[in-house]
mmCIF file with all atom_site columns, C-alpha atoms in Angstrom:
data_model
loop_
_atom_site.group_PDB
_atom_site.id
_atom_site.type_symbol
_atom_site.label_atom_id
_atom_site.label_alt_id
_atom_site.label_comp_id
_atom_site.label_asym_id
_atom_site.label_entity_id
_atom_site.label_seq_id
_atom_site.pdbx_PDB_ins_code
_atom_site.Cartn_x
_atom_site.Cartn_y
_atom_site.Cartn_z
_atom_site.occupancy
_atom_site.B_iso_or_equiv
_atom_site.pdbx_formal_charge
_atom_site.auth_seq_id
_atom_site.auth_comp_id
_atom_site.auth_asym_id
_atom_site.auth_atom_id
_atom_site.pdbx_PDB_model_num
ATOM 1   C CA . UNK V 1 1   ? -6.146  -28.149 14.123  1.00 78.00 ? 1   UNK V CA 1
ATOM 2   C CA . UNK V 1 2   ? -9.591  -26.851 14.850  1.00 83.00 ? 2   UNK V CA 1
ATOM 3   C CA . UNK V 1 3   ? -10.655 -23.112 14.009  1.00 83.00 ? 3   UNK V CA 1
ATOM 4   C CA . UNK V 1 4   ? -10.750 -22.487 17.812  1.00 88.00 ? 4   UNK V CA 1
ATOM 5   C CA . UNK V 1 5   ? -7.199  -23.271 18.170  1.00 91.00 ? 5   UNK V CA 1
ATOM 6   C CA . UNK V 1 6   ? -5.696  -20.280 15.910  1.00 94.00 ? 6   UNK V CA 1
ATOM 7   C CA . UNK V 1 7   ? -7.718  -17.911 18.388  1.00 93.00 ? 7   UNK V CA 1
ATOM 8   C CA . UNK V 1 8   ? -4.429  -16.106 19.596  1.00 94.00 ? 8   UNK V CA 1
ATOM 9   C CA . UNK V 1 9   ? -4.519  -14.937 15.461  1.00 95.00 ? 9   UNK V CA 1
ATOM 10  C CA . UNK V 1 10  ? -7.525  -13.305 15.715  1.00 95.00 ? 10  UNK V CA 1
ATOM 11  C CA . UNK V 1 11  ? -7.771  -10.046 14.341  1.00 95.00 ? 11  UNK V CA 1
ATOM 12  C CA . UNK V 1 12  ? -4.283  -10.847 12.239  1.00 95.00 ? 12  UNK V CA 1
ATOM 13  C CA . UNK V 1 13  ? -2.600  -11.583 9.250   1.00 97.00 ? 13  UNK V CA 1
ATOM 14  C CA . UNK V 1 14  ? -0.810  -14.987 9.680   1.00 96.00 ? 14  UNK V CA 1
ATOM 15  C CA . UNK V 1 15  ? 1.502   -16.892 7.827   1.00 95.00 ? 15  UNK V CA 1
ATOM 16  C CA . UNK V 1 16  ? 2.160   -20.754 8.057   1.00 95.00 ? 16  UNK V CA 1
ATOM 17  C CA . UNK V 1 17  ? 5.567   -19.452 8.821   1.00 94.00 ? 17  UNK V CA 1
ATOM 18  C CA . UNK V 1 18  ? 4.340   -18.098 12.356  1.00 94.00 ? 18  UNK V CA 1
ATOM 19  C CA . UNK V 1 19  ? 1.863   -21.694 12.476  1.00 95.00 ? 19  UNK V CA 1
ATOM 20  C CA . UNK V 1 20  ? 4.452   -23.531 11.992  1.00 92.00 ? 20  UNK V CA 1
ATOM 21  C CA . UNK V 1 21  ? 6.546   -21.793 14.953  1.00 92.00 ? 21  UNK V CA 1
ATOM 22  C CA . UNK V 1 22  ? 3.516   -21.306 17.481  1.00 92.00 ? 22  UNK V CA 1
ATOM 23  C CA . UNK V 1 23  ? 2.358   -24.739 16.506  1.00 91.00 ? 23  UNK V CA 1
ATOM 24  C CA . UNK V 1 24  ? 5.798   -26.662 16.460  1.00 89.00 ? 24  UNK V CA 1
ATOM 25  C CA . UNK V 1 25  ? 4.462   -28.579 13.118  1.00 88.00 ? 25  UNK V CA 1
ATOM 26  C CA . UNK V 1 26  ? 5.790   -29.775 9.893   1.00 90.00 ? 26  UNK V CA 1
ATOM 27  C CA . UNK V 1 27  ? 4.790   -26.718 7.042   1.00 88.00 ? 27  UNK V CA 1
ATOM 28  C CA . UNK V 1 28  ? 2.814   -29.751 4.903   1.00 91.00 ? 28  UNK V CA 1
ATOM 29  C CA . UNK V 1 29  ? 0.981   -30.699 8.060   1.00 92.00 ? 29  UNK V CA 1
ATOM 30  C CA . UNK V 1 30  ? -0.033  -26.792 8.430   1.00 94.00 ? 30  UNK V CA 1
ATOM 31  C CA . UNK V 1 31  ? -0.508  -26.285 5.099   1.00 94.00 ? 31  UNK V CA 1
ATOM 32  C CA . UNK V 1 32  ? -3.014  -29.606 4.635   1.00 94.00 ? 32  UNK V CA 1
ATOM 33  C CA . UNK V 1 33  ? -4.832  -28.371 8.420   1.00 94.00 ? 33  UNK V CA 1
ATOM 34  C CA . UNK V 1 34  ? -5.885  -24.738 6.618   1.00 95.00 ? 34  UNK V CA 1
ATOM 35  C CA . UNK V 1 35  ? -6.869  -25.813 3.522   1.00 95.00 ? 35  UNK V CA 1
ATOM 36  C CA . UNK V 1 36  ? -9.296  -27.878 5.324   1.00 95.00 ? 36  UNK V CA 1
ATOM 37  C CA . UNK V 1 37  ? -10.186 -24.975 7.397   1.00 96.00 ? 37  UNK V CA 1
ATOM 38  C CA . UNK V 1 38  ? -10.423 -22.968 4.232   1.00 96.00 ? 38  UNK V CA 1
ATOM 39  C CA . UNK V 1 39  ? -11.946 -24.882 2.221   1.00 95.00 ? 39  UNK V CA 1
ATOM 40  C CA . UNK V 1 40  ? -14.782 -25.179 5.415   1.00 95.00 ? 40  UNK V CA 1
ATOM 41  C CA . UNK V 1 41  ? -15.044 -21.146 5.167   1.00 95.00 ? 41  UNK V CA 1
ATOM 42  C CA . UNK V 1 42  ? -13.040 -21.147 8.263   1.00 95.00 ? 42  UNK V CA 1
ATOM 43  C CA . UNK V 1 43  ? -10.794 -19.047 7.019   1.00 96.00 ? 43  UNK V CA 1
ATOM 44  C CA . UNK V 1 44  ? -9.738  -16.934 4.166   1.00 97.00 ? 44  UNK V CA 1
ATOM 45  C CA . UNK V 1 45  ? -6.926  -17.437 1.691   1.00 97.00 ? 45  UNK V CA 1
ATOM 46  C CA . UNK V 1 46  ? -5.512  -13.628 1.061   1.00 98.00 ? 46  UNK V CA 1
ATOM 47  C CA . UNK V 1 47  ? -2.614  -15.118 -0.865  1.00 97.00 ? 47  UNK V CA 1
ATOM 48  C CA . UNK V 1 48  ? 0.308   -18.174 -1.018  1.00 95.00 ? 48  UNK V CA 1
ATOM 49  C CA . UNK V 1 49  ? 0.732   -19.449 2.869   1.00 95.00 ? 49  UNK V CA 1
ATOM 50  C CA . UNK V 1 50  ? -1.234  -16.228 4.036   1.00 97.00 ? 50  UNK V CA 1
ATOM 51  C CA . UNK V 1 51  ? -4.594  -16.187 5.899   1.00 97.00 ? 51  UNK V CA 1
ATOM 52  C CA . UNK V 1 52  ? -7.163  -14.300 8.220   1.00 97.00 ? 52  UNK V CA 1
ATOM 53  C CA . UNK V 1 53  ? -10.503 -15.341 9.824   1.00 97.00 ? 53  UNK V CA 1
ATOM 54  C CA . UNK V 1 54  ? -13.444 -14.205 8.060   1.00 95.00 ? 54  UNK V CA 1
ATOM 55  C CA . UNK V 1 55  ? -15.361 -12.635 11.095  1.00 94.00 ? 55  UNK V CA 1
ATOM 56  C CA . UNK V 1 56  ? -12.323 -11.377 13.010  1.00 95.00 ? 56  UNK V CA 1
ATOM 57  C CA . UNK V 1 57  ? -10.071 -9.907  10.912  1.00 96.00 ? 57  UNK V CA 1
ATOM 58  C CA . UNK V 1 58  ? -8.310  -6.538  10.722  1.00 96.00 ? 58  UNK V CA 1
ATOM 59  C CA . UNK V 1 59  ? -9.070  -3.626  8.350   1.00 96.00 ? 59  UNK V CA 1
ATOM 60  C CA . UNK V 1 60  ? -8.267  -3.544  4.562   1.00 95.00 ? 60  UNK V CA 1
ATOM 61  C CA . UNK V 1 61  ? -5.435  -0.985  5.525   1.00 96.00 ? 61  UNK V CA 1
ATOM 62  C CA . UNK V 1 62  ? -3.911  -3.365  8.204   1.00 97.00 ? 62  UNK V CA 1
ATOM 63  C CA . UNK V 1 63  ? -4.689  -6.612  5.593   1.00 97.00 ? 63  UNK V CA 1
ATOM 64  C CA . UNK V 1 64  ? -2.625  -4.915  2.559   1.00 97.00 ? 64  UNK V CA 1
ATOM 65  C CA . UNK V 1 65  ? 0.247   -4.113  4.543   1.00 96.00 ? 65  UNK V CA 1
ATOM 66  C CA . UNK V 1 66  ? 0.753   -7.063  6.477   1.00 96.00 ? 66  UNK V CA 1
ATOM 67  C CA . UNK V 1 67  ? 0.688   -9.184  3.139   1.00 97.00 ? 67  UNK V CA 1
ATOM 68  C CA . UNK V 1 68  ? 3.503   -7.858  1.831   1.00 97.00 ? 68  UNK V CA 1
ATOM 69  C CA . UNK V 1 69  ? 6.027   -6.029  3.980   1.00 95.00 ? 69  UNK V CA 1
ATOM 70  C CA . UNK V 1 70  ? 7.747   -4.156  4.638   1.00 97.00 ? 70  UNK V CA 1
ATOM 71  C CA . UNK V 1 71  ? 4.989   -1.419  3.124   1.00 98.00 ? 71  UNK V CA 1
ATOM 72  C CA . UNK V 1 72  ? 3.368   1.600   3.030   1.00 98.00 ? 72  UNK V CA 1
ATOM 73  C CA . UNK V 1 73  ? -0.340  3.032   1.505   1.00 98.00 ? 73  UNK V CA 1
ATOM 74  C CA . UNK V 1 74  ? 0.380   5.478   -1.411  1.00 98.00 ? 74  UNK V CA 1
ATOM 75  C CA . UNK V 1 75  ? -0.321  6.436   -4.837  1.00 97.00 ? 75  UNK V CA 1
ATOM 76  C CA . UNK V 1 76  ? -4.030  6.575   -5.805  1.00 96.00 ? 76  UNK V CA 1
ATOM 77  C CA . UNK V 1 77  ? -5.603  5.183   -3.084  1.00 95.00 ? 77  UNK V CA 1
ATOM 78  C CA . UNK V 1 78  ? -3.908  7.767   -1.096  1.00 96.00 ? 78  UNK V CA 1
ATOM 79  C CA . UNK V 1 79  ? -4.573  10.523  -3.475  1.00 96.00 ? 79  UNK V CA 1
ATOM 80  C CA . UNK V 1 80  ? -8.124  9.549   -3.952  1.00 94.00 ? 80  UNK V CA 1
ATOM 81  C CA . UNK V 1 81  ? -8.561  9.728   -0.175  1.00 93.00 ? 81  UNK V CA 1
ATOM 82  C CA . UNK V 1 82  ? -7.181  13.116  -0.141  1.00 94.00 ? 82  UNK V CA 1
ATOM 83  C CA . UNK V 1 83  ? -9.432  14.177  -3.355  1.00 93.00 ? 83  UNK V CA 1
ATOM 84  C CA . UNK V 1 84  ? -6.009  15.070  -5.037  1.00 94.00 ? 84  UNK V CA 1
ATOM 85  C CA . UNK V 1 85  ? -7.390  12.812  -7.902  1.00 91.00 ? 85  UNK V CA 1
ATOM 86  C CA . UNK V 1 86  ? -10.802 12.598  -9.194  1.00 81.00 ? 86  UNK V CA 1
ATOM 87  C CA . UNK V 1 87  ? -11.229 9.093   -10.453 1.00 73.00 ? 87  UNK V CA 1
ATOM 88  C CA . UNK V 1 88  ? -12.281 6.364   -8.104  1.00 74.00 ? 88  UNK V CA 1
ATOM 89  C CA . UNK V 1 89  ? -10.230 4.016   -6.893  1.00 80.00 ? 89  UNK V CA 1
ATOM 90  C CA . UNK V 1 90  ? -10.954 0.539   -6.897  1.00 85.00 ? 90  UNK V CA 1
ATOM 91  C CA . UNK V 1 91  ? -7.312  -1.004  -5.817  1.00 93.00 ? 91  UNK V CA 1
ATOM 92  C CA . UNK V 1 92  ? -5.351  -0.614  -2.631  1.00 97.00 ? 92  UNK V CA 1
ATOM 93  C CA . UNK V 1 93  ? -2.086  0.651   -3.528  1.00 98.00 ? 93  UNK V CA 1
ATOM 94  C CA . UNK V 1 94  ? 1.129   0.396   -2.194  1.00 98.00 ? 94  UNK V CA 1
ATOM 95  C CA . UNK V 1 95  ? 4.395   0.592   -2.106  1.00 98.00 ? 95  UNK V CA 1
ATOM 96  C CA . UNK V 1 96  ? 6.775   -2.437  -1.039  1.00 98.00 ? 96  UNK V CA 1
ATOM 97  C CA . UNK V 1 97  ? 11.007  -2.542  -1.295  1.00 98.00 ? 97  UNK V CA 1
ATOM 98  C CA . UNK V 1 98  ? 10.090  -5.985  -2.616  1.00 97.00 ? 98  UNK V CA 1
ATOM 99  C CA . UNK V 1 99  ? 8.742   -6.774  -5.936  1.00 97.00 ? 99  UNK V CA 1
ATOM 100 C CA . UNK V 1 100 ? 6.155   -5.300  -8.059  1.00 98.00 ? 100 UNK V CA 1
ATOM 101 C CA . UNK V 1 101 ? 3.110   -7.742  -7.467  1.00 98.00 ? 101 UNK V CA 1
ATOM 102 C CA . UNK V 1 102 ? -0.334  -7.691  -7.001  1.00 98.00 ? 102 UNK V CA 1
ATOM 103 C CA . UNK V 1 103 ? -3.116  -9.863  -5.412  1.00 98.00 ? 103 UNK V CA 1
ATOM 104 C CA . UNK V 1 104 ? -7.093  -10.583 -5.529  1.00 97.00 ? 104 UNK V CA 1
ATOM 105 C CA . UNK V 1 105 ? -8.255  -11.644 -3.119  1.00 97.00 ? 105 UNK V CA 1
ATOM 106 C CA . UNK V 1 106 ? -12.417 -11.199 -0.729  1.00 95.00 ? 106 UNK V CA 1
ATOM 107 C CA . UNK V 1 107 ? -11.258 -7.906  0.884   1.00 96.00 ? 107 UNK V CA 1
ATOM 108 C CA . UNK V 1 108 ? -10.246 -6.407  -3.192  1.00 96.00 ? 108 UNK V CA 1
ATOM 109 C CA . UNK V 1 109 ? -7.458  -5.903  -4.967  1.00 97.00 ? 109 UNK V CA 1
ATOM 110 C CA . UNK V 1 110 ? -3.865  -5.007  -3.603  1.00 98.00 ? 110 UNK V CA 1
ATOM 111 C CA . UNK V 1 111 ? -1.413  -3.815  -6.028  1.00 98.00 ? 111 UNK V CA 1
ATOM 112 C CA . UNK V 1 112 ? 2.050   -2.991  -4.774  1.00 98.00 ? 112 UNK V CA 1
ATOM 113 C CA . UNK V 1 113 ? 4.701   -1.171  -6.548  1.00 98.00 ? 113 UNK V CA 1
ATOM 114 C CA . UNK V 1 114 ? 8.931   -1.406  -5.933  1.00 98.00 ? 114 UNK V CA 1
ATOM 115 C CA . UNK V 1 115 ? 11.010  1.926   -4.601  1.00 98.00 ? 115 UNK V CA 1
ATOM 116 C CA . UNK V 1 116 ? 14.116  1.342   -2.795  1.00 97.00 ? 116 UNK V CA 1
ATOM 117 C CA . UNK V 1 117 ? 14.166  1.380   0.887   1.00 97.00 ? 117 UNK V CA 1
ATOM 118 C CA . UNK V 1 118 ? 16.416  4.590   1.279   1.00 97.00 ? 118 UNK V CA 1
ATOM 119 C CA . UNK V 1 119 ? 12.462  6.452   -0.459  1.00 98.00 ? 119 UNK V CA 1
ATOM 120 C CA . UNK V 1 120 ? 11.027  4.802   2.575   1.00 98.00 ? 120 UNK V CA 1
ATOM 121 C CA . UNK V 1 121 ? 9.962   7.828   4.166   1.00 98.00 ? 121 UNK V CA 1
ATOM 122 C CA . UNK V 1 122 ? 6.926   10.727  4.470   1.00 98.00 ? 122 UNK V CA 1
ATOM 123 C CA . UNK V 1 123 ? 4.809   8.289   6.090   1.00 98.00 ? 123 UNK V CA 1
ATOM 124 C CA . UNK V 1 124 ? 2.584   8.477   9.422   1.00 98.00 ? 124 UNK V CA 1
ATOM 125 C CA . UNK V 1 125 ? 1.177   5.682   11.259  1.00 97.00 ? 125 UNK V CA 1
ATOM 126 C CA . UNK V 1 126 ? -2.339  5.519   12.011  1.00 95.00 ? 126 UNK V CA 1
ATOM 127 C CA . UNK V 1 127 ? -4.429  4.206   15.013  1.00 95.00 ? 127 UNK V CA 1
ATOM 128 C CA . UNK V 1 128 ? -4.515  0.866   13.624  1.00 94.00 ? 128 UNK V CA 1
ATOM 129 C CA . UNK V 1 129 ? -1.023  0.613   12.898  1.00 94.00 ? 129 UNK V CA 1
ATOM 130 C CA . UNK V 1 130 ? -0.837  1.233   8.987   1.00 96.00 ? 130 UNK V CA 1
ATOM 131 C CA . UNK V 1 131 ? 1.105   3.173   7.896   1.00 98.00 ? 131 UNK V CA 1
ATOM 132 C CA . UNK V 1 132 ? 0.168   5.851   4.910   1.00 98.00 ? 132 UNK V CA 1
ATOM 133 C CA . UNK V 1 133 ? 2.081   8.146   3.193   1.00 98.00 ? 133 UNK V CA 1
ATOM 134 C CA . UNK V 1 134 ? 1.106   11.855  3.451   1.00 98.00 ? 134 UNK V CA 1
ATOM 135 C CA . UNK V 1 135 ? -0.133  13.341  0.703   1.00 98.00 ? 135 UNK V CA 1
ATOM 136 C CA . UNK V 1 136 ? 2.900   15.089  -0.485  1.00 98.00 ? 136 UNK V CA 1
ATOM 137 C CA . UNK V 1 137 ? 5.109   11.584  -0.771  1.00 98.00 ? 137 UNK V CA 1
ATOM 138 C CA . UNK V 1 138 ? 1.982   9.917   -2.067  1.00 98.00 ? 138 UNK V CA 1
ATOM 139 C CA . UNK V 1 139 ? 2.162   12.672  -4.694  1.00 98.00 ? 139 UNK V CA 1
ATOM 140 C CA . UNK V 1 140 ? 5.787   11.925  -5.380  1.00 98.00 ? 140 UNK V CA 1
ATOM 141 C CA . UNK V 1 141 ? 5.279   8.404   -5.449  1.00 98.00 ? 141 UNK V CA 1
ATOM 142 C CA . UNK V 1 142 ? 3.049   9.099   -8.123  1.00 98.00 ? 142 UNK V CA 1
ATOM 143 C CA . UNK V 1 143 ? 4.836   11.507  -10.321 1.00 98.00 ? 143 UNK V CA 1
ATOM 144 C CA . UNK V 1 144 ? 7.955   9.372   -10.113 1.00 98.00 ? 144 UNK V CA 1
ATOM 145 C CA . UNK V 1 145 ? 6.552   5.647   -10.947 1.00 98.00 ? 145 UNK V CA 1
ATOM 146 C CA . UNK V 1 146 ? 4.300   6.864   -13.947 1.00 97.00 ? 146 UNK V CA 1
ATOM 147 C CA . UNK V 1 147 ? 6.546   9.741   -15.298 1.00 96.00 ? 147 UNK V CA 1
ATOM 148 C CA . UNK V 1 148 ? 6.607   8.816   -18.967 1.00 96.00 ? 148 UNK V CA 1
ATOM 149 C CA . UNK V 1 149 ? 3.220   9.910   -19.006 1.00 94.00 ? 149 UNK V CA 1
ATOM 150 C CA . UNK V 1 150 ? 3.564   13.259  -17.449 1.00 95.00 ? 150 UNK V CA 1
ATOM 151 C CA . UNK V 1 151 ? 4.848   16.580  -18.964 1.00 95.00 ? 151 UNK V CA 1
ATOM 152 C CA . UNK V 1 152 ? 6.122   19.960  -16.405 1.00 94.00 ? 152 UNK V CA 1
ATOM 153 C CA . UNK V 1 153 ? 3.026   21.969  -18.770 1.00 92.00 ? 153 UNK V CA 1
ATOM 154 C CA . UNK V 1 154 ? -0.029  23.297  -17.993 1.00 92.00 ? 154 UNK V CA 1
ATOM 155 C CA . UNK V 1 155 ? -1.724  21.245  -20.181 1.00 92.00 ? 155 UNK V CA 1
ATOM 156 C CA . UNK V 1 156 ? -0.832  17.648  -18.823 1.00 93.00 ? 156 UNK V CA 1
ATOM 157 C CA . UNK V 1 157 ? -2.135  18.962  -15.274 1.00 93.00 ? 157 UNK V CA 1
ATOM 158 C CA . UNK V 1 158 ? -5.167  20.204  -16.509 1.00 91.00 ? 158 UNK V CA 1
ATOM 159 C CA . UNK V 1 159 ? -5.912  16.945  -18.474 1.00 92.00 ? 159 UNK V CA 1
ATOM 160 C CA . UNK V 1 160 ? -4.829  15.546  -15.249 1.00 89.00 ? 160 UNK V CA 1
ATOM 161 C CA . UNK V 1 161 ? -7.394  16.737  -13.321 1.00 88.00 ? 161 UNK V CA 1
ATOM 162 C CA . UNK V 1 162 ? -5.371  17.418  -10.127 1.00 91.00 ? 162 UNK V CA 1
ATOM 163 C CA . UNK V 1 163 ? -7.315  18.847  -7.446  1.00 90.00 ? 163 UNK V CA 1
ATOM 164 C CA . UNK V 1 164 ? -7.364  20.082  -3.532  1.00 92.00 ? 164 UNK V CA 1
ATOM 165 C CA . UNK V 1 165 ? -3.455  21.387  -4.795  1.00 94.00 ? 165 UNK V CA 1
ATOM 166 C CA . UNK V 1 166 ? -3.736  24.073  -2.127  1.00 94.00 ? 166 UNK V CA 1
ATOM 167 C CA . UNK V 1 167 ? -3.534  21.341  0.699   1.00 96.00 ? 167 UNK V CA 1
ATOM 168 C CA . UNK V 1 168 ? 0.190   20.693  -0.422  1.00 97.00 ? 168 UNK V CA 1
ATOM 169 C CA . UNK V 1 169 ? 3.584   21.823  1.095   1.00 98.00 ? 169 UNK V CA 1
ATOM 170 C CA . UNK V 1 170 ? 5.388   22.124  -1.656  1.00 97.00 ? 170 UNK V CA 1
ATOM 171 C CA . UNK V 1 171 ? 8.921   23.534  -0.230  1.00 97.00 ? 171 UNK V CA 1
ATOM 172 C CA . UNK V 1 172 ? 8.691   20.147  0.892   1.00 98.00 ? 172 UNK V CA 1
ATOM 173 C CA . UNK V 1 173 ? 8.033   18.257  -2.144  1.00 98.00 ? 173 UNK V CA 1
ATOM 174 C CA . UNK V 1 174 ? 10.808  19.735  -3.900  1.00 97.00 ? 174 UNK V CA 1
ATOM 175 C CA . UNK V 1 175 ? 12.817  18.944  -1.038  1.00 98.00 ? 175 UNK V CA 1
ATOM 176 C CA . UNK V 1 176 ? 11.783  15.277  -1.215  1.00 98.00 ? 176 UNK V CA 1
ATOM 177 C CA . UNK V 1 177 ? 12.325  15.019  -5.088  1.00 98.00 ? 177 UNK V CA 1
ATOM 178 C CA . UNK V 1 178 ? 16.114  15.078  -4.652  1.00 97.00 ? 178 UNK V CA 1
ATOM 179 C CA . UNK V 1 179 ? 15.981  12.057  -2.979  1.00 97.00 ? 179 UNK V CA 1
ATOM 180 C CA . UNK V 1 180 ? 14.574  10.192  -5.804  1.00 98.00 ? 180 UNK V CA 1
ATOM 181 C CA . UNK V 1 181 ? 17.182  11.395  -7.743  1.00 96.00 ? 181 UNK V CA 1
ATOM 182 C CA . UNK V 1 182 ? 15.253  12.080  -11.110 1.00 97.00 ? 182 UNK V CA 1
ATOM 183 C CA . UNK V 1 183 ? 15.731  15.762  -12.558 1.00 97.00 ? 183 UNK V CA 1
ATOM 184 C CA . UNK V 1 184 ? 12.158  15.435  -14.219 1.00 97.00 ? 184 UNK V CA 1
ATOM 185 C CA . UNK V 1 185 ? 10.730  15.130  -10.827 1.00 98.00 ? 185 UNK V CA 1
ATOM 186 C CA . UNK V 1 186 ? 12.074  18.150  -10.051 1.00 98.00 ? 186 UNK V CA 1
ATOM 187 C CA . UNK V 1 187 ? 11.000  19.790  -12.851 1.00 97.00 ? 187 UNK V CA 1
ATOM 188 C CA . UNK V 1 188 ? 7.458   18.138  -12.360 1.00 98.00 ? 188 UNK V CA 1
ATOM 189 C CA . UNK V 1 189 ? 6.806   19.348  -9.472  1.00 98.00 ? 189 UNK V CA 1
ATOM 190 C CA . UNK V 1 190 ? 8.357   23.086  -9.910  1.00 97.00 ? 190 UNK V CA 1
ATOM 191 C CA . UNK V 1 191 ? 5.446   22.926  -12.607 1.00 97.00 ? 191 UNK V CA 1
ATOM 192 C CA . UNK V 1 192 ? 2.759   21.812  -10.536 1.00 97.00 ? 192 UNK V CA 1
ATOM 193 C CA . UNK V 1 193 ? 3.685   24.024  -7.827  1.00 96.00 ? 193 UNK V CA 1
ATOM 194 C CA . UNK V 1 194 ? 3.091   27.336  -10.662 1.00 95.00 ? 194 UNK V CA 1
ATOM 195 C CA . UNK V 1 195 ? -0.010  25.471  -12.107 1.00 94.00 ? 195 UNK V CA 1
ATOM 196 C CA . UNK V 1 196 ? -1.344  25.432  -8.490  1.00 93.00 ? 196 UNK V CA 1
ATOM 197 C CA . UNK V 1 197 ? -0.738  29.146  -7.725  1.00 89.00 ? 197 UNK V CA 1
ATOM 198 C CA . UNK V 1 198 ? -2.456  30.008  -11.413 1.00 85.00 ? 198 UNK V CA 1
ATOM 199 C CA . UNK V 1 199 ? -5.590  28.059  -10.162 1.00 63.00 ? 199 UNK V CA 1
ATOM 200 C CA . UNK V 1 200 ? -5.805  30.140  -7.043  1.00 52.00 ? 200 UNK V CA 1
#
């Protein structure tokens, strides 16, 4: 297998899975063809069985959800993006109905956190085909996977640092709580919602 050969997976995430199919090969016989090719700096490794080309490759967005799916953007990077939280973000984060698991690889750092499919929702699909959760479920997200650390008082959201809290809908965050089904969500976000109005 030559580099020029895997030109139909251009611009993709690909899988020996889908070699193995298009190429009608054994998977060791893939698997020994692009480590060659990888080891050459044909290609890169982005994790187990999983590669992309390094000069024709799709976006960071389109690379972290095709690695593990199904999946959505959320949580900080999301956040961040919206200026909802200060820090920077040096991760792409995601969410994933399959494991918690994370991965380094040239493009950064991809960390992907488990909800259950049925919280598989508040997400929009961009021109590139990601898809990223608006910032209300990336909010939720959020509040629901870290909420040991988070108190419905002023003073946790002002140690917090929340910001750009007037961009939020939050009759429909506190309709999308109930579907986590986690009373301190509610109550979380009732208490962000006053904090927000006392910062107007």
């Amino acid at each position: 297998m030559k580099a020029d050969e895997l030109r139909p997976f251009y611009n993709q995430v690909f899988t020996v899975k889908e070699l193995k199919n298009y190429f009608k090969e054994q998977d060791s016989s893939i698997r020994t063809q692009l480590s060659r090719l990888y080891k050459a700096g044909k290609l890169i490794r982005l994790k187990r069985d999983c590669y992309t080309f390094p000069d024709f490759h799709p976006n960071t967005f389109v690379i972290g959800q095709e690695m593990v799916s199904p999946s959505y953007h959320s949580l900080e990077s999301v956040l961040a993006m919206n200026s909802i939280i200060p820090e920077g973000v040096t991760a792409h984060t995601l969410i994933t109905s399959k494991k918690t698991q994370e991965y380094v690889n040239e493009f950064g750092t991809f960390s992907y956190r488990h909800l259950d499919p049925e919280l598989f929702f508040g997400v929009e699909k961009r021109e590139d085909g990601a898809w990223v959760a608006v910032p209300e479920k990336a909010l939720l997200d959020y509040l629901y996977l870290n909420s040991e650390k988070f108190k419905a008082d002023f003073g946790c959201w002002q140690a917090e640092r929340f910001d750009e809290l007037d961009i939020l809908n939050f009759e429909k965050m506190k309709e999308w709580s109930k579907k986590y089904g986690m009373q301190k969500l509610d109550r979380l976000v009732e208490s962000l919602e006053l904090y927000s109005c006392s910062e107007d």
